[in-house]
């Protein structure tokens, strides 16, 4: 299959034989050279594709990143293109590090910006966790000792990665040439796209030869080789998107949030970022690899502290030295974290004699209960933990808006369980969707003009990240159950039946608040029949067919 790069193409998937997109008619080869064969990821600032370089006889894989941004006039694009070229030079410098993908090309086409980077063959630490089980102390030390020097390198170049997480740390395969022959990337070489007839025959012969050679080796020996190399390969830091190195420029406004919420440092969720923010994300990544638990659940919001040790398996051994290093990395206060990757490395080097002590890897866990003061829930299996955490990815949220409202910040705050800030952001996006000024009070009747797409997006984010406790649709269900009795509804969701002078009086910004408690009604103007907002909202939810 080949894939179209055109933004908004209704049918981007195309058969291998296609030269032009069947959906929009665009020529499929970028620069008459690069052919996308598989989308890898999509974020607020661009898309990433696995591609083939058609100009090199071996048709090697590469990764293409398409940078997307909105501009209002041609000058904005010219500025963006100029900055893009400047920052591509910096990415080229980064690629000289052996643990950072090399920049192969950068170009502009159809007023879109692209970079082409080296394809890293291997498995992410997220995949490694799924396949091999929780990380041992020895493996965590290995992650720290390999990635901290990379962070030191990029920070010295005045670049901050901003999105350190297991899925962006890839252990490079260090297989010998024969083993590489036996292990093509997934099934992507099974039918190479847009090859000439002679090339197709050569590929088919090559694949048959690989299969015959593969049959010579026993399955057991092959697995042992792969497992050994997964453990010993260098860890590469991937996903250096252009947006991350352009953040300090005029292209992206101050306060732009980039990253994955659950691995973000607190200051990053507010739009501020420092080298120490990467250190925090690396520390949280280690916690996830040790426990398999969503980082958000490892933090005790009531006591404002991490409780990750309560979720360790009974088979795990974590030394005081590793605990000390991790706790400094994940400190919410910047002044209590390591000042730099270099400082963290020096601290680790002082523990060198202990780092090399072999600790038996934990490849499976028994179902045990975390050591919490109160009666804890039954600990799920490792696979269940991973599914629970990564069953949703913020990048997959349909952040649709009929009027161009950006819901990224609301998404981030909700994923971080920052309920009060999320409630305030909800007010702002409602104003934006209704084309009102920021923090303007909204009349109940105004809700009739709220686009369905925007209402669906806001509601979806609240329901999803509260696990079905909060959201407009949840409030509507309760409103219907009370037979549209506003007083009884308020009693059910924990609201006052009147508007207090302090709008936050009686509001609980926590997950344990009554079901339907959030989002609040603080944005409704407190004049006239203000309580009718719920009636109008209920009708709007029905009109928009929101469940």
Coordinates of C-alpha atoms in Angstrom, one line a residue:
X1 CA 0.0 0.0 0.0
X2 CA 1.1 3.6 -0.7
X3 CA -0.1 6.6 1.1
X4 CA -0.9 10.1 0.0
X5 CA 0.7 13.2 1.7
X6 CA -2.1 15.6 0.8
X7 CA -3.7 17.1 3.8
X8 CA -7.5 16.5 3.8
X9 CA -7.3 13.8 1.2
X10 CA -10.6 11.8 1.5
X11 CA -9.0 8.5 0.6
X12 CA -5.2 8.6 1.2
X13 CA -4.6 4.8 1.0
X14 CA -3.7 3.6 -2.5
X15 CA -2.7 0.2 -4.1
X16 CA 1.0 -0.5 -4.8
X17 CA 0.6 0.0 -8.5
X18 CA -0.8 3.6 -8.2
X19 CA 1.3 6.5 -9.3
X20 CA -1.4 9.1 -8.5
X21 CA -3.6 9.2 -5.5
X22 CA -7.0 7.7 -6.2
X23 CA -8.6 10.1 -3.7
X24 CA -7.3 13.5 -4.7
X25 CA -5.2 12.9 -7.9
X26 CA -1.9 14.1 -6.5
X27 CA 1.4 12.4 -7.6
X28 CA 2.4 10.1 -4.8
X29 CA 6.2 10.4 -4.9
X30 CA 7.6 13.3 -2.9
X31 CA 10.4 15.1 -4.7
X32 CA 10.0 12.3 -7.3
X33 CA 11.8 10.1 -4.8
X34 CA 10.1 9.3 -1.5
X35 CA 7.0 7.0 -1.3
X36 CA 5.0 6.8 1.9
X37 CA 3.8 3.3 2.7
X38 CA 2.5 3.6 6.2
X39 CA 1.4 6.4 8.6
X40 CA 3.2 6.1 11.9
X41 CA 1.8 8.9 14.0
X42 CA 0.0 12.2 14.0
X43 CA 0.2 15.1 16.4
X44 CA -0.9 18.7 16.6
X45 CA 2.1 19.9 14.5
X46 CA 2.5 17.2 11.9
X47 CA 2.4 13.7 10.7
X48 CA 5.0 10.9 10.4
X49 CA 5.2 8.3 7.7
X50 CA 7.3 5.2 7.0
X51 CA 8.6 5.6 3.5
X52 CA 10.8 4.1 0.8
X53 CA 13.6 6.0 -1.0
X54 CA 13.0 5.0 -4.6
X55 CA 16.2 6.6 -6.0
X56 CA 18.5 4.2 -4.1
X57 CA 18.6 0.7 -5.7
X58 CA 18.0 -1.1 -2.4
X59 CA 14.9 1.0 -1.7
X60 CA 15.9 1.6 2.0
X61 CA 13.3 2.7 4.5
X62 CA 13.2 6.2 5.9
X63 CA 11.0 8.3 8.1
X64 CA 9.2 11.4 6.6
X65 CA 7.8 14.0 8.9
X66 CA 5.3 16.5 7.4
X67 CA 5.2 19.7 9.4
X68 CA 1.7 21.2 9.6
X69 CA 0.7 24.6 10.8
X70 CA -1.9 27.2 10.1
X71 CA -1.0 30.5 8.5
X72 CA -3.2 33.5 7.6
X73 CA -1.1 35.1 4.9
X74 CA 1.8 34.2 2.6
X75 CA 4.3 36.1 4.8
X76 CA 3.6 33.7 7.6
X77 CA 4.5 30.8 5.4
X78 CA 7.7 32.6 4.2
X79 CA 8.7 33.1 7.8
X80 CA 8.0 29.5 8.6
X81 CA 9.9 28.2 5.6
X82 CA 12.9 30.4 6.5
X83 CA 12.9 29.2 10.1
X84 CA 12.4 25.6 8.9
X85 CA 15.6 25.8 6.9
X86 CA 17.5 27.2 9.8
X87 CA 16.3 24.5 12.2
X88 CA 17.0 21.7 9.7
X89 CA 20.6 22.6 10.0
X90 CA 20.4 22.1 13.8
X91 CA 18.6 18.8 13.3
X92 CA 21.5 17.8 11.0
X93 CA 23.9 18.6 13.8
X94 CA 21.9 16.5 16.2
X95 CA 21.9 13.6 13.8
X96 CA 25.7 13.3 14.1
X97 CA 25.1 11.7 17.5
X98 CA 24.9 7.9 17.1
X99 CA 21.8 7.7 19.3
X100 CA 19.8 10.2 17.3
X101 CA 18.4 9.5 13.9
X102 CA 20.3 11.1 11.1
X103 CA 18.7 13.9 9.0
X104 CA 18.7 12.7 5.3
X105 CA 16.9 15.6 3.6
X106 CA 14.6 18.5 4.1
X107 CA 12.5 20.3 1.5
X108 CA 9.3 22.2 0.7
X109 CA 6.6 21.0 -1.7
X110 CA 3.2 22.5 -2.4
X111 CA 3.7 24.9 0.5
X112 CA 4.3 22.0 2.9
X113 CA 7.5 21.4 4.9
X114 CA 9.1 18.0 5.1
X115 CA 12.1 16.4 6.7
X116 CA 13.4 12.9 5.9
X117 CA 15.2 11.0 8.7
X118 CA 17.0 7.7 9.1
X119 CA 14.8 4.8 9.9
X120 CA 15.8 3.0 13.1
X121 CA 15.3 -0.7 13.0
X122 CA 14.4 -2.0 16.5
X123 CA 11.8 -1.9 19.1
X124 CA 10.6 0.8 21.4
X125 CA 10.9 0.4 25.1
X126 CA 7.1 0.4 25.2
X127 CA 7.1 -2.7 22.9
X128 CA 9.9 -4.2 24.9
X129 CA 7.9 -3.8 28.1
X130 CA 4.9 -5.5 26.5
X131 CA 7.0 -8.5 25.2
X132 CA 9.5 -9.0 28.0
X133 CA 7.8 -7.8 31.2
X134 CA 8.6 -5.2 33.8
X135 CA 12.1 -3.7 33.7
X136 CA 14.6 -4.8 36.3
X137 CA 16.8 -2.4 38.2
X138 CA 19.7 -3.3 36.0
X139 CA 17.7 -2.4 32.9
X140 CA 16.6 0.9 34.4
X141 CA 20.3 1.8 35.1
X142 CA 21.0 1.0 31.5
X143 CA 18.3 3.3 30.3
X144 CA 19.5 6.2 32.4
X145 CA 23.2 5.7 31.5
X146 CA 22.4 5.6 27.8
X147 CA 19.8 8.4 27.5
X148 CA 21.2 11.0 30.0
X149 CA 24.3 11.5 27.7
X150 CA 22.0 12.0 24.8
X151 CA 20.0 14.6 26.7
X152 CA 23.2 16.3 27.8
X153 CA 24.2 16.5 24.1
X154 CA 21.0 18.0 22.9
X155 CA 20.7 20.4 25.8
X156 CA 24.2 21.7 25.0
X157 CA 22.8 22.5 21.5
X158 CA 20.0 24.5 23.2
X159 CA 17.4 22.0 22.1
X160 CA 14.8 20.4 24.4
X161 CA 13.1 17.2 23.2
X162 CA 9.8 17.8 25.1
X163 CA 8.4 14.3 24.5
X164 CA 10.5 11.7 26.3
X165 CA 8.4 8.6 26.8
X166 CA 8.8 4.8 26.3
X167 CA 7.4 5.0 22.7
X168 CA 10.2 7.5 21.8
X169 CA 13.1 5.4 23.1
X170 CA 14.0 2.7 20.7
X171 CA 16.5 -0.1 21.2
X172 CA 18.4 -0.5 18.0
X173 CA 18.7 -4.0 16.6
X174 CA 22.4 -5.0 16.6
X175 CA 21.8 -8.2 14.6
X176 CA 24.4 -9.6 12.3
X177 CA 23.9 -9.3 8.5
X178 CA 22.4 -12.8 8.2
X179 CA 19.9 -12.1 11.0
X180 CA 19.0 -8.9 9.3
X181 CA 18.2 -10.9 6.2
X182 CA 15.9 -13.1 8.2
X183 CA 14.0 -10.3 9.9
X184 CA 12.6 -7.8 7.4
X185 CA 10.6 -4.9 9.0
X186 CA 7.2 -6.3 9.9
X187 CA 5.5 -7.4 6.6
X188 CA 6.3 -4.2 4.7
X189 CA 8.6 -5.9 2.2
X190 CA 6.0 -8.6 1.3
X191 CA 4.7 -6.5 -1.6
X192 CA 7.0 -3.5 -2.3
X193 CA 5.0 -0.6 -3.7
X194 CA 5.3 0.8 -7.2
X195 CA 8.3 -1.4 -8.3
X196 CA 8.9 -2.2 -11.9
X197 CA 8.1 -5.8 -13.1
X198 CA 11.8 -6.9 -13.0
X199 CA 12.3 -5.4 -9.6
X200 CA 9.2 -7.2 -8.3
X201 CA 10.5 -10.5 -9.5
X202 CA 13.9 -9.9 -7.8
X203 CA 12.1 -9.0 -4.6
X204 CA 10.0 -12.2 -4.7
X205 CA 13.1 -14.3 -5.3
X206 CA 14.9 -12.5 -2.5
X207 CA 12.0 -13.2 -0.1
X208 CA 11.9 -16.9 -1.1
X209 CA 15.6 -17.1 -0.4
X210 CA 15.2 -15.5 3.0
X211 CA 12.4 -18.0 3.9
X212 CA 14.6 -20.9 2.9
X213 CA 17.5 -19.7 5.0
X214 CA 15.1 -19.0 7.9
X215 CA 14.0 -22.6 7.8
X216 CA 17.6 -23.8 8.4
X217 CA 17.6 -22.2 11.9
X218 CA 15.5 -23.5 14.7
X219 CA 12.8 -21.3 16.2
X220 CA 14.4 -21.5 19.6
X221 CA 17.9 -20.3 18.4
X222 CA 16.3 -17.5 16.4
X223 CA 14.4 -16.2 19.4
X224 CA 17.4 -16.4 21.7
X225 CA 19.4 -14.3 19.3
X226 CA 16.7 -11.6 19.0
X227 CA 16.1 -11.4 22.7
X228 CA 19.8 -11.1 23.4
X229 CA 20.2 -8.2 20.9
X230 CA 17.1 -6.4 22.2
X231 CA 18.8 -6.4 25.6
X232 CA 22.2 -5.2 24.3
X233 CA 21.3 -2.7 21.5
X234 CA 21.9 1.0 21.9
X235 CA 18.9 3.0 22.9
X236 CA 18.0 5.7 20.4
X237 CA 16.1 8.9 21.1
X238 CA 13.6 9.3 18.3
X239 CA 10.8 11.8 17.3
X240 CA 12.8 15.0 17.0
X241 CA 9.9 16.8 15.3
X242 CA 10.6 20.2 13.8
X243 CA 8.0 21.8 16.1
X244 CA 10.1 20.9 19.1
X245 CA 13.1 22.9 17.8
X246 CA 11.0 25.8 16.6
X247 CA 9.2 26.4 19.8
X248 CA 11.2 29.4 20.8
X249 CA 10.7 31.1 17.4
X250 CA 8.0 33.3 16.0
X251 CA 6.5 30.2 14.3
X252 CA 5.0 28.9 17.5
X253 CA 3.5 31.2 20.1
X254 CA 4.6 31.3 23.6
X255 CA 2.9 28.8 25.8
X256 CA 2.5 26.2 23.1
X257 CA 2.2 22.8 24.7
X258 CA 4.0 19.9 23.0
X259 CA 4.4 16.4 24.4
X260 CA 2.4 13.5 25.9
X261 CA 0.5 14.7 29.0
X262 CA 1.2 11.8 31.4
X263 CA 4.9 12.1 30.9
X264 CA 5.1 15.9 31.0
X265 CA 6.7 17.9 33.8
X266 CA 4.2 20.2 35.6
X267 CA 5.7 23.4 34.2
X268 CA 5.4 21.9 30.7
X269 CA 1.7 21.6 31.0
X270 CA 1.6 25.4 31.6
X271 CA 3.6 26.0 28.4
X272 CA 7.0 26.5 30.0
X273 CA 9.9 24.2 29.3
X274 CA 13.4 23.8 30.5
X275 CA 16.2 21.1 30.2
X276 CA 15.0 19.8 33.6
X277 CA 11.6 19.1 31.9
X278 CA 13.2 16.4 29.8
X279 CA 14.8 14.9 33.0
X280 CA 11.4 14.8 34.6
X281 CA 10.0 12.9 31.7
X282 CA 12.9 10.5 31.6
X283 CA 12.3 9.8 35.3
X284 CA 8.5 9.2 34.8
X285 CA 9.4 6.9 31.9
X286 CA 11.5 4.8 34.2
X287 CA 8.6 4.6 36.7
X288 CA 6.3 3.3 33.9
X289 CA 8.9 0.7 32.8
X290 CA 9.3 -0.5 36.4
X291 CA 5.6 -0.7 37.3
X292 CA 3.6 -0.9 34.0
X293 CA 1.2 1.6 35.7
X294 CA -0.1 4.8 34.1
X295 CA 2.0 7.7 35.5
X296 CA -1.1 9.6 36.5
X297 CA -2.0 6.8 38.9
X298 CA 1.4 6.7 40.5
X299 CA 0.9 10.3 41.8
X300 CA -1.1 10.9 45.0
X301 CA -2.9 14.1 44.3
X302 CA -4.4 14.3 47.8
X303 CA -1.0 14.2 49.5
X304 CA 0.8 15.8 46.5
X305 CA 3.5 13.1 46.3
X306 CA 4.6 10.1 44.3
X307 CA 3.7 6.7 45.6
X308 CA 5.2 4.5 42.8
X309 CA 6.9 2.2 45.3
X310 CA 3.5 1.0 46.4
X311 CA 3.0 -0.5 43.0
X312 CA 6.2 -2.6 42.7
X313 CA 5.8 -6.3 42.2
X314 CA 6.8 -8.5 45.1
X315 CA 9.5 -9.9 42.8
X316 CA 11.2 -6.6 42.1
X317 CA 14.3 -5.3 44.0
X318 CA 14.9 -1.6 43.8
X319 CA 17.9 -0.2 45.7
X320 CA 17.9 2.9 47.8
X321 CA 20.4 4.4 45.3
X322 CA 18.1 4.0 42.3
X323 CA 15.2 5.3 44.3
X324 CA 17.2 8.4 45.2
X325 CA 18.1 9.1 41.6
X326 CA 14.5 8.6 40.3
X327 CA 13.0 10.7 43.0
X328 CA 15.3 13.6 42.1
X329 CA 14.4 13.2 38.4
X330 CA 10.6 13.3 39.1
X331 CA 10.5 16.1 41.7
X332 CA 7.6 18.4 40.8
X333 CA 9.7 21.4 42.0
X334 CA 12.3 22.3 39.4
X335 CA 14.8 23.5 42.1
X336 CA 14.7 20.0 43.6
X337 CA 15.5 18.2 40.4
X338 CA 18.9 17.6 38.9
X339 CA 20.1 20.8 37.4
X340 CA 21.3 19.0 34.3
X341 CA 21.8 15.6 32.7
X342 CA 25.5 16.0 33.5
X343 CA 24.7 16.3 37.2
X344 CA 22.5 13.3 37.1
X345 CA 25.3 11.3 35.4
X346 CA 27.8 12.2 38.0
X347 CA 25.4 11.1 40.7
X348 CA 25.0 7.8 38.9
X349 CA 28.7 7.3 38.4
X350 CA 29.2 7.5 42.1
X351 CA 27.0 4.4 42.4
X352 CA 28.9 2.6 39.6
X353 CA 29.9 -0.3 41.8
X354 CA 26.2 -1.0 42.6
X355 CA 24.9 -0.5 39.0
X356 CA 26.8 -3.5 37.7
X357 CA 25.2 -5.9 40.2
X358 CA 23.1 -8.3 38.2
X359 CA 19.4 -8.4 39.2
X360 CA 17.2 -11.1 37.7
X361 CA 14.8 -9.5 35.2
X362 CA 11.2 -9.7 36.0
X363 CA 9.5 -11.1 32.9
X364 CA 6.1 -11.9 34.5
X365 CA 4.2 -10.7 37.6
X366 CA 1.7 -12.3 39.9
X367 CA -1.5 -10.5 40.6
X368 CA -0.7 -8.7 43.9
X369 CA -2.3 -5.8 45.6
X370 CA -0.3 -2.5 46.0
X371 CA 0.7 -1.6 49.5
X372 CA -1.7 1.3 50.1
X373 CA -2.9 2.4 53.5
X374 CA -6.5 1.8 52.5
X375 CA -7.9 -1.4 51.0
X376 CA -6.4 -1.4 47.6
X377 CA -7.9 -2.6 44.3
X378 CA -6.7 -5.9 42.8
X379 CA -3.6 -5.3 40.8
X380 CA -4.2 -6.0 37.1
X381 CA -1.9 -8.1 34.9
X382 CA 1.0 -6.3 33.1
X383 CA -0.9 -6.4 29.8
X384 CA -4.0 -5.0 31.4
X385 CA -1.9 -2.2 32.9
X386 CA -0.4 -1.3 29.6
X387 CA -3.8 -1.5 27.8
X388 CA -5.3 0.7 30.5
X389 CA -2.6 3.3 30.1
X390 CA -2.1 3.2 26.3
X391 CA -5.6 2.1 25.4
X392 CA -6.0 5.8 24.8
X393 CA -3.4 8.2 23.4
X394 CA -4.1 11.9 23.5
X395 CA -2.9 12.1 19.8
X396 CA -5.9 9.9 18.9
X397 CA -8.5 12.2 20.3
X398 CA -10.8 13.6 17.5
X399 CA -10.2 17.3 18.3
X400 CA -12.6 18.5 15.7
X401 CA -14.0 22.1 15.6
X402 CA -16.4 23.6 13.2
X403 CA -14.9 27.1 13.8
X404 CA -11.2 26.3 14.2
X405 CA -10.9 26.1 18.0
X406 CA -7.7 24.4 19.3
X407 CA -8.6 21.9 22.0
X408 CA -5.1 20.7 22.6
X409 CA -4.7 22.5 26.0
X410 CA -8.0 21.2 27.3
X411 CA -7.0 17.7 26.2
X412 CA -3.6 18.1 28.0
X413 CA -5.1 19.4 31.3
X414 CA -7.7 16.7 31.4
X415 CA -5.2 14.0 30.7
X416 CA -3.1 15.4 33.6
X417 CA -6.2 15.4 35.9
X418 CA -5.9 19.1 36.5
X419 CA -9.6 19.6 36.9
X420 CA -9.7 23.2 38.0
X421 CA -7.5 24.4 35.1
X422 CA -9.4 22.2 32.7
X423 CA -12.7 23.8 33.9
X424 CA -11.3 27.2 33.3
X425 CA -10.1 26.2 29.9
X426 CA -13.6 24.8 29.1
X427 CA -14.9 28.3 29.7
X428 CA -12.3 29.7 27.2
X429 CA -13.0 27.2 24.5
X430 CA -16.8 27.7 24.8
X431 CA -16.2 31.4 24.3
X432 CA -14.0 30.7 21.3
X433 CA -16.6 28.3 19.8
X434 CA -19.3 30.9 20.3
X435 CA -17.0 33.6 18.9
X436 CA -17.1 35.6 22.2
X437 CA -14.2 37.3 23.9
X438 CA -12.2 35.4 26.4
X439 CA -13.9 34.8 29.8
X440 CA -17.1 36.5 28.5
X441 CA -20.2 35.3 30.4
X442 CA -22.4 33.1 28.2
X443 CA -26.2 33.5 28.1
X444 CA -28.2 30.2 28.2
X445 CA -29.6 31.0 24.8
X446 CA -26.1 31.3 23.3
X447 CA -25.8 27.5 23.7
X448 CA -28.2 27.1 20.8
X449 CA -25.4 28.5 18.5
X450 CA -22.7 26.1 19.8
X451 CA -21.5 23.9 16.9
X452 CA -22.2 20.3 17.4
X453 CA -18.6 19.3 16.5
X454 CA -17.3 21.5 19.2
X455 CA -19.7 20.3 21.8
X456 CA -18.9 16.7 21.0
X457 CA -15.2 17.4 21.3
X458 CA -15.4 19.1 24.7
X459 CA -17.8 16.5 26.1
X460 CA -15.6 13.6 24.7
X461 CA -12.5 14.9 26.4
X462 CA -14.2 15.3 29.8
X463 CA -15.9 11.9 29.7
X464 CA -12.8 10.1 28.5
X465 CA -10.3 11.5 30.9
X466 CA -12.6 11.3 33.9
X467 CA -13.5 7.6 33.1
X468 CA -17.1 8.6 32.6
X469 CA -17.6 10.6 35.8
X470 CA -17.6 14.1 34.3
X471 CA -18.9 15.8 31.1
X472 CA -22.0 17.5 29.7
X473 CA -23.5 14.2 28.6
X474 CA -23.1 12.8 32.1
X475 CA -24.8 15.8 33.5
X476 CA -27.6 15.4 31.0
X477 CA -28.2 11.8 32.0
X478 CA -28.6 12.9 35.6
X479 CA -30.8 15.7 34.6
X480 CA -33.1 13.3 32.7
X481 CA -33.1 10.9 35.6
X482 CA -34.3 13.6 37.9
X483 CA -37.1 14.4 35.4
X484 CA -35.5 17.7 34.6
X485 CA -35.9 19.0 38.2
X486 CA -33.0 21.5 38.5
X487 CA -33.1 21.5 42.3
X488 CA -32.8 17.7 42.5
X489 CA -30.2 17.7 39.8
X490 CA -28.0 20.2 41.8
X491 CA -28.4 17.9 44.9
X492 CA -27.3 14.9 42.8
X493 CA -24.2 16.5 41.4
X494 CA -23.2 18.5 44.5
X495 CA -24.0 22.0 43.2
X496 CA -25.7 24.8 45.1
X497 CA -29.2 25.7 43.9
X498 CA -28.2 29.4 43.8
X499 CA -25.2 31.3 42.4
X500 CA -22.9 32.2 45.3
X501 CA -20.8 35.4 45.3
X502 CA -17.7 33.2 45.0
X503 CA -18.4 30.9 42.0
X504 CA -15.9 28.3 43.3
X505 CA -17.7 28.0 46.6
X506 CA -18.7 24.3 47.1
X507 CA -16.9 23.1 44.0
X508 CA -14.6 20.1 44.4
X509 CA -11.9 19.9 41.7
X510 CA -11.0 16.3 42.2
X511 CA -11.9 12.9 40.7
X512 CA -13.8 11.9 43.9
X513 CA -16.3 14.7 43.4
X514 CA -19.9 13.6 42.8
X515 CA -20.6 12.2 39.3
X516 CA -21.5 15.0 37.0
X517 CA -20.0 17.7 39.3
X518 CA -17.7 18.9 36.5
X519 CA -17.5 20.9 34.3
X520 CA -19.0 23.7 36.4
X521 CA -21.6 26.3 35.3
X522 CA -19.3 29.2 36.2
X523 CA -19.4 30.5 32.6
X524 CA -23.2 31.1 32.6
X525 CA -24.2 34.7 33.2
X526 CA -26.0 35.0 36.6
X527 CA -28.9 37.1 35.4
X528 CA -32.4 36.2 34.2
X529 CA -33.4 32.5 34.1
X530 CA -29.8 31.4 34.2
X531 CA -30.7 27.9 35.4
X532 CA -32.3 27.3 32.0
X533 CA -28.8 26.6 30.6
X534 CA -29.2 23.0 31.5
X535 CA -32.5 22.7 29.7
X536 CA -31.0 24.2 26.5
X537 CA -27.9 22.1 26.8
X538 CA -30.0 19.0 27.1
X539 CA -31.9 19.9 23.9
X540 CA -28.5 20.7 22.2
X541 CA -27.1 17.3 23.2
X542 CA -30.2 15.6 21.8
X543 CA -29.9 17.6 18.6
X544 CA -26.2 16.7 18.2
X545 CA -26.9 13.1 19.0
X546 CA -24.4 12.9 21.8
X547 CA -24.7 9.8 23.9

